[in-house]
Short mmCIF file of C-alpha atoms and ligand atoms in Angstrom, two decimals:
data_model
loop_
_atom_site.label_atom_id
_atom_site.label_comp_id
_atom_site.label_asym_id
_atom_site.label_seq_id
_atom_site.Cartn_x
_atom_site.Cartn_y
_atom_site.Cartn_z
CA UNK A 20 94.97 84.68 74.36
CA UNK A 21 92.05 84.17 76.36
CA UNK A 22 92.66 83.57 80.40
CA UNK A 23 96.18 85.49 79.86
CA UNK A 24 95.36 89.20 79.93
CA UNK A 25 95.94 91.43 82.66
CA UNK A 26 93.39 92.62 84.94
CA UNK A 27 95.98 94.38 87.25
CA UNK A 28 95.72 98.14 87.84
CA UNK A 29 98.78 100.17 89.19
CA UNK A 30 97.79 102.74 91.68
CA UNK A 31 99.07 105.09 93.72
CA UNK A 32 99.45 103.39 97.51
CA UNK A 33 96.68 104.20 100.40
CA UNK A 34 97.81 103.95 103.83
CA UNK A 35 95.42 100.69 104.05
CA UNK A 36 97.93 99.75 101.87
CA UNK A 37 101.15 99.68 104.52
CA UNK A 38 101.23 95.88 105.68
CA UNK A 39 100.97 94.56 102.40
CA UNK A 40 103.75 96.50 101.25
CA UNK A 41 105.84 96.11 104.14
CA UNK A 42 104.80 91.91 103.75
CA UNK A 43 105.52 91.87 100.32
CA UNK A 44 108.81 93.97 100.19
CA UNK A 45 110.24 92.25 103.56
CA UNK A 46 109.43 88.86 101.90
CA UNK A 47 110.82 89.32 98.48
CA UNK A 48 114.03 90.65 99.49
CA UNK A 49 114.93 88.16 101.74
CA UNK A 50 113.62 85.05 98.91
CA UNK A 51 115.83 87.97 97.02
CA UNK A 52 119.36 87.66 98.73
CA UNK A 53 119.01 84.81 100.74
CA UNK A 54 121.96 83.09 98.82
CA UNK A 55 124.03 86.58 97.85
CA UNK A 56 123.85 88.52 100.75
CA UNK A 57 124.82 88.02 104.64
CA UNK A 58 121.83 87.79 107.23
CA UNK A 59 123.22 90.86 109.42
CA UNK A 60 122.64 92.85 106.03
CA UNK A 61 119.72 91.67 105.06
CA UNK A 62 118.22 92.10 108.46
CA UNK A 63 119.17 95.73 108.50
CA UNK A 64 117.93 96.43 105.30
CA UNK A 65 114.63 95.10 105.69
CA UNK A 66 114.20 96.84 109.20
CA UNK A 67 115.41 100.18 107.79
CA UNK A 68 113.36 100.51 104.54
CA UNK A 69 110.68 97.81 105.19
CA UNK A 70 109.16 98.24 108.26
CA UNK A 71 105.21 99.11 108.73
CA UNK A 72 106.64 102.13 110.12
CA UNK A 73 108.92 103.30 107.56
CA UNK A 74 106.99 102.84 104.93
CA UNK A 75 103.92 105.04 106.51
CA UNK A 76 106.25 107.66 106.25
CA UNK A 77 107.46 107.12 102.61
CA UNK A 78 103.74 105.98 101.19
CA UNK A 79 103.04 109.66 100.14
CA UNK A 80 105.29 111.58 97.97
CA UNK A 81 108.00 114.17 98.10
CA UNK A 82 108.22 115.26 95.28
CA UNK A 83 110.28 115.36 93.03
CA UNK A 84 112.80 113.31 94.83
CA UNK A 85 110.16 110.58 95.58
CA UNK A 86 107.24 110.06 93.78
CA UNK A 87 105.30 107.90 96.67
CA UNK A 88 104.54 104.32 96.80
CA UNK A 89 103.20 102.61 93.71
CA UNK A 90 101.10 99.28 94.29
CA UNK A 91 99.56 96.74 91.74
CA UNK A 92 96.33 95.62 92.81
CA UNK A 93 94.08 92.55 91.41
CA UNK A 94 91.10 91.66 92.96
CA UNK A 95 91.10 93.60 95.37
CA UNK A 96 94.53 92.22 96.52
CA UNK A 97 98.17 94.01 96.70
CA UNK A 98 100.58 91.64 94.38
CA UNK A 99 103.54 94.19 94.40
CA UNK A 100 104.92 97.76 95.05
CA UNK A 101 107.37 99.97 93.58
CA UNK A 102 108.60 103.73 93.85
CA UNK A 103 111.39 106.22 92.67
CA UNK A 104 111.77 109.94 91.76
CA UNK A 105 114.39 111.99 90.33
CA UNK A 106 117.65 112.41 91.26
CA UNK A 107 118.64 115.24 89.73
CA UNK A 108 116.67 117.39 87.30
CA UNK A 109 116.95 114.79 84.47
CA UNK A 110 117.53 111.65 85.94
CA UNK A 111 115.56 109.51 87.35
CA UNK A 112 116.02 106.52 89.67
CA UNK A 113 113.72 103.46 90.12
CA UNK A 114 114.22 102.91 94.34
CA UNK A 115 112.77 99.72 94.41
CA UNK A 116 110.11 96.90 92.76
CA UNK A 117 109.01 93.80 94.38
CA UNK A 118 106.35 90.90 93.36
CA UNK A 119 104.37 88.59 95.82
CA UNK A 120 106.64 85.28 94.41
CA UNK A 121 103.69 83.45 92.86
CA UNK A 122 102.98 86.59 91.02
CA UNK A 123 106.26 86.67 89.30
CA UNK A 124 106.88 86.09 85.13
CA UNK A 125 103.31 87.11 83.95
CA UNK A 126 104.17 91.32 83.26
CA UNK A 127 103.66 92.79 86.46
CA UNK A 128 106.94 94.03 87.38
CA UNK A 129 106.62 95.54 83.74
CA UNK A 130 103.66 97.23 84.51
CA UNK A 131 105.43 98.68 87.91
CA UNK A 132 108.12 99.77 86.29
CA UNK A 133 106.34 101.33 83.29
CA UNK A 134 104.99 103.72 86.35
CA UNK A 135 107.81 104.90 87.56
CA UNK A 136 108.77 105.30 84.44
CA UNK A 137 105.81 107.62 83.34
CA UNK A 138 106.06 109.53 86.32
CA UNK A 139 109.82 110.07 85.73
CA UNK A 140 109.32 111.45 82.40
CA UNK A 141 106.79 113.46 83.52
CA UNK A 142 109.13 114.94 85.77
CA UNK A 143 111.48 116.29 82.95
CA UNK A 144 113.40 112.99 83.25
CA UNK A 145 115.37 112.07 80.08
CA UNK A 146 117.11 109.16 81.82
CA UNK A 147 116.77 106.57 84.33
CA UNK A 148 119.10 104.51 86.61
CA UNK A 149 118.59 101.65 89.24
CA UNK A 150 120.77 99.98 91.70
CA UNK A 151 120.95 96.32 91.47
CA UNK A 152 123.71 94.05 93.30
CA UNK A 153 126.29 92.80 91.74
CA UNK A 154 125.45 89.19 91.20
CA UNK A 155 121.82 89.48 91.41
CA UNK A 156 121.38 87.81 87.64
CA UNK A 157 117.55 87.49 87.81
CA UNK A 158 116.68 92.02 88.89
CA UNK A 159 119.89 92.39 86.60
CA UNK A 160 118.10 90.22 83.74
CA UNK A 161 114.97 91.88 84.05
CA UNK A 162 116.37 95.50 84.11
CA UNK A 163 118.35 94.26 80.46
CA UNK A 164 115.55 92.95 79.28
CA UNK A 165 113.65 96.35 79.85
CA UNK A 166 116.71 97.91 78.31
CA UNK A 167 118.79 99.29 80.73
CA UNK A 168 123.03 98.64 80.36
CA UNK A 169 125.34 98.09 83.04
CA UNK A 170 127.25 101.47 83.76
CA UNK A 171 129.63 101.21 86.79
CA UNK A 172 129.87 99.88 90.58
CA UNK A 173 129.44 101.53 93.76
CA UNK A 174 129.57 100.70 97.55
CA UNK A 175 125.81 99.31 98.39
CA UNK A 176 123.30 100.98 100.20
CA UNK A 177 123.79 100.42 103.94
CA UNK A 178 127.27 98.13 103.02
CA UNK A 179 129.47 98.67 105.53
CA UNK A 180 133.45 99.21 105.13
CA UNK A 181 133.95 95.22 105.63
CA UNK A 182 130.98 94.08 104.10
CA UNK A 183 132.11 94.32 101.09
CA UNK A 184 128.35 95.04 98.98
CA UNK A 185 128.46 96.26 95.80
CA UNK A 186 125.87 97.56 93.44
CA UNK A 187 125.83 97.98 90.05
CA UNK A 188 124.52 100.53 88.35
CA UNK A 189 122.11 100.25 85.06
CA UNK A 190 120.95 102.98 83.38
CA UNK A 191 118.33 103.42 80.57
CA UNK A 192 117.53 106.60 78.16
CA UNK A 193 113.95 107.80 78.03
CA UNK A 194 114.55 109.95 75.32
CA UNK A 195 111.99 109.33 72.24
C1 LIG B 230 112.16 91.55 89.22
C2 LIG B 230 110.64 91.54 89.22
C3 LIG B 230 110.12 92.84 89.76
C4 LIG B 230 110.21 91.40 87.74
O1 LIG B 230 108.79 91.41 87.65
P1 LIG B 230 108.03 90.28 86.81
O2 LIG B 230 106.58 90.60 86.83
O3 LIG B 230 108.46 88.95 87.31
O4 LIG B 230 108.59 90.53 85.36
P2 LIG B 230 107.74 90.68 84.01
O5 LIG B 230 106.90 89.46 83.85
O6 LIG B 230 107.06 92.01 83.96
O7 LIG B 230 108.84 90.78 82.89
C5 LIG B 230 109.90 90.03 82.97
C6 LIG B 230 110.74 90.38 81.77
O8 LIG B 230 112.05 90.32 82.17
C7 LIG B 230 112.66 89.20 81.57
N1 LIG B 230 113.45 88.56 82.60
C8 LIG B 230 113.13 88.35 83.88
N2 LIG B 230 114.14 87.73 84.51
C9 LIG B 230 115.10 87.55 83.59
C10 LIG B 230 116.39 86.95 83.59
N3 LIG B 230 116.90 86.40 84.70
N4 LIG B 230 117.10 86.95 82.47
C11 LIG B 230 116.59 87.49 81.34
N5 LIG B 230 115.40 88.06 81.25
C12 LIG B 230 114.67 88.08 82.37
C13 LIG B 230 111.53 88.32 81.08
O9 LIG B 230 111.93 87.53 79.99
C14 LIG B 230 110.51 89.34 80.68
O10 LIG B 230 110.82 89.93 79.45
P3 LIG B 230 109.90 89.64 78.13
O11 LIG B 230 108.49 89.97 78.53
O12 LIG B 230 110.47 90.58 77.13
O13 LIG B 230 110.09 88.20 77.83
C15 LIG B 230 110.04 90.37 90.01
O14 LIG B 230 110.35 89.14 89.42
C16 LIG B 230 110.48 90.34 91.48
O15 LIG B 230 109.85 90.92 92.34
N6 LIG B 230 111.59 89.62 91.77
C17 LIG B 230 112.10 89.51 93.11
C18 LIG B 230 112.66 90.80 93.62
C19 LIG B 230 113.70 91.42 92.72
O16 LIG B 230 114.58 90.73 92.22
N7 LIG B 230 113.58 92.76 92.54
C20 LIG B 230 114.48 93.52 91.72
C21 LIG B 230 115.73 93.78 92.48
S1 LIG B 230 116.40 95.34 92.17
#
């Protein structure tokens, strides 16, 4: 349909590329969690994985436990960044994905996550896992929709004792 393709490109991140991420990611997880999540955790998320800083030090990879930063670019402008690496020598784990909010619904989280996904199997992965919270029905509606099932719950990230967090975890099979 003309004026609906894609002209985004998925790329390996640059360090030019650090505030845009560290916008972007900071941003979208609070819009994110706003209503599921307290502040305090929120706050301490964002500072510990989302900060210029941290994410200078994670934009190149370690492989195989981290594959590096993965941006989508159009026009010359970041829209969205994602990353992951393996786990274990045949699974793989998508870390994280986040969209610039007007950016959202038109196949570029898809694209993102078709990355990671590539670089997974590449890896030897034959299956893939992400963390979502429990209750997040739009990241858990996407990950369905890209086929991965609910498997179990675990204590979130960063939750402490009393907080209470919980993720759930989806996994997906990349055999085939
Ligand atoms: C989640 C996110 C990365 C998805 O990227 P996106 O570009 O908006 O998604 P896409 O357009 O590539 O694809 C969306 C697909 O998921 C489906 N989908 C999205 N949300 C859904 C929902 N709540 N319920 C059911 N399906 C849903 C869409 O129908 C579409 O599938 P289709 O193409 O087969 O119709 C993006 O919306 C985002 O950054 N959201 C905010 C942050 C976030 O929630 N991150 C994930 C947390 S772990």
């Amino acid at each position: 349909m003309p004026g609906s393709s894609i002209t985004a490109v998925v790329r390996p991140a640059a360090a030019d590329d650090v505030a845009a991420i560290a916008r972007i990611c900071s941003t979208a997880y609070r819009d994110a969690y706003r209503d599921l999540l307290p502040e305090g955790y929120i706050s301490r998320s964002v500072a510990e994985f989302y900060s210029e800083q941290r994410i200078t030090r994670d934009i190149a990879p370690a492989v195989p436990d981290w594959f590096g930063y993965q941006v989508v670019e159009e026009d010359g402008r970041i829209l969205g960044a994602a990353g992951g690496g393996m786990a274990d020598t045949t699974a793989g784990e998508l870390s994280l994905i986040y969209l610039e909010a007007a950016e959202r619904g038109r196949g570029l989280g898809t694209l993102l996550l078709d990355r990671v996904t590539e670089q997974i199997r590449d890896a030897g992965g034959t299956e893939m896992w992400v963390s979502v919270f429990l209750g997040d029905s739009r990241g858990i509606g996407f990950y369905r929709a890209r086929g991965f099932q609910p498997m179990d719950t675990v204590r979130a990230t960063l939750s402490r004792e009393d907080d209470h967090i919980r993720s759930l975890r989806m996994r997906r099979d990349l055999a085939g």
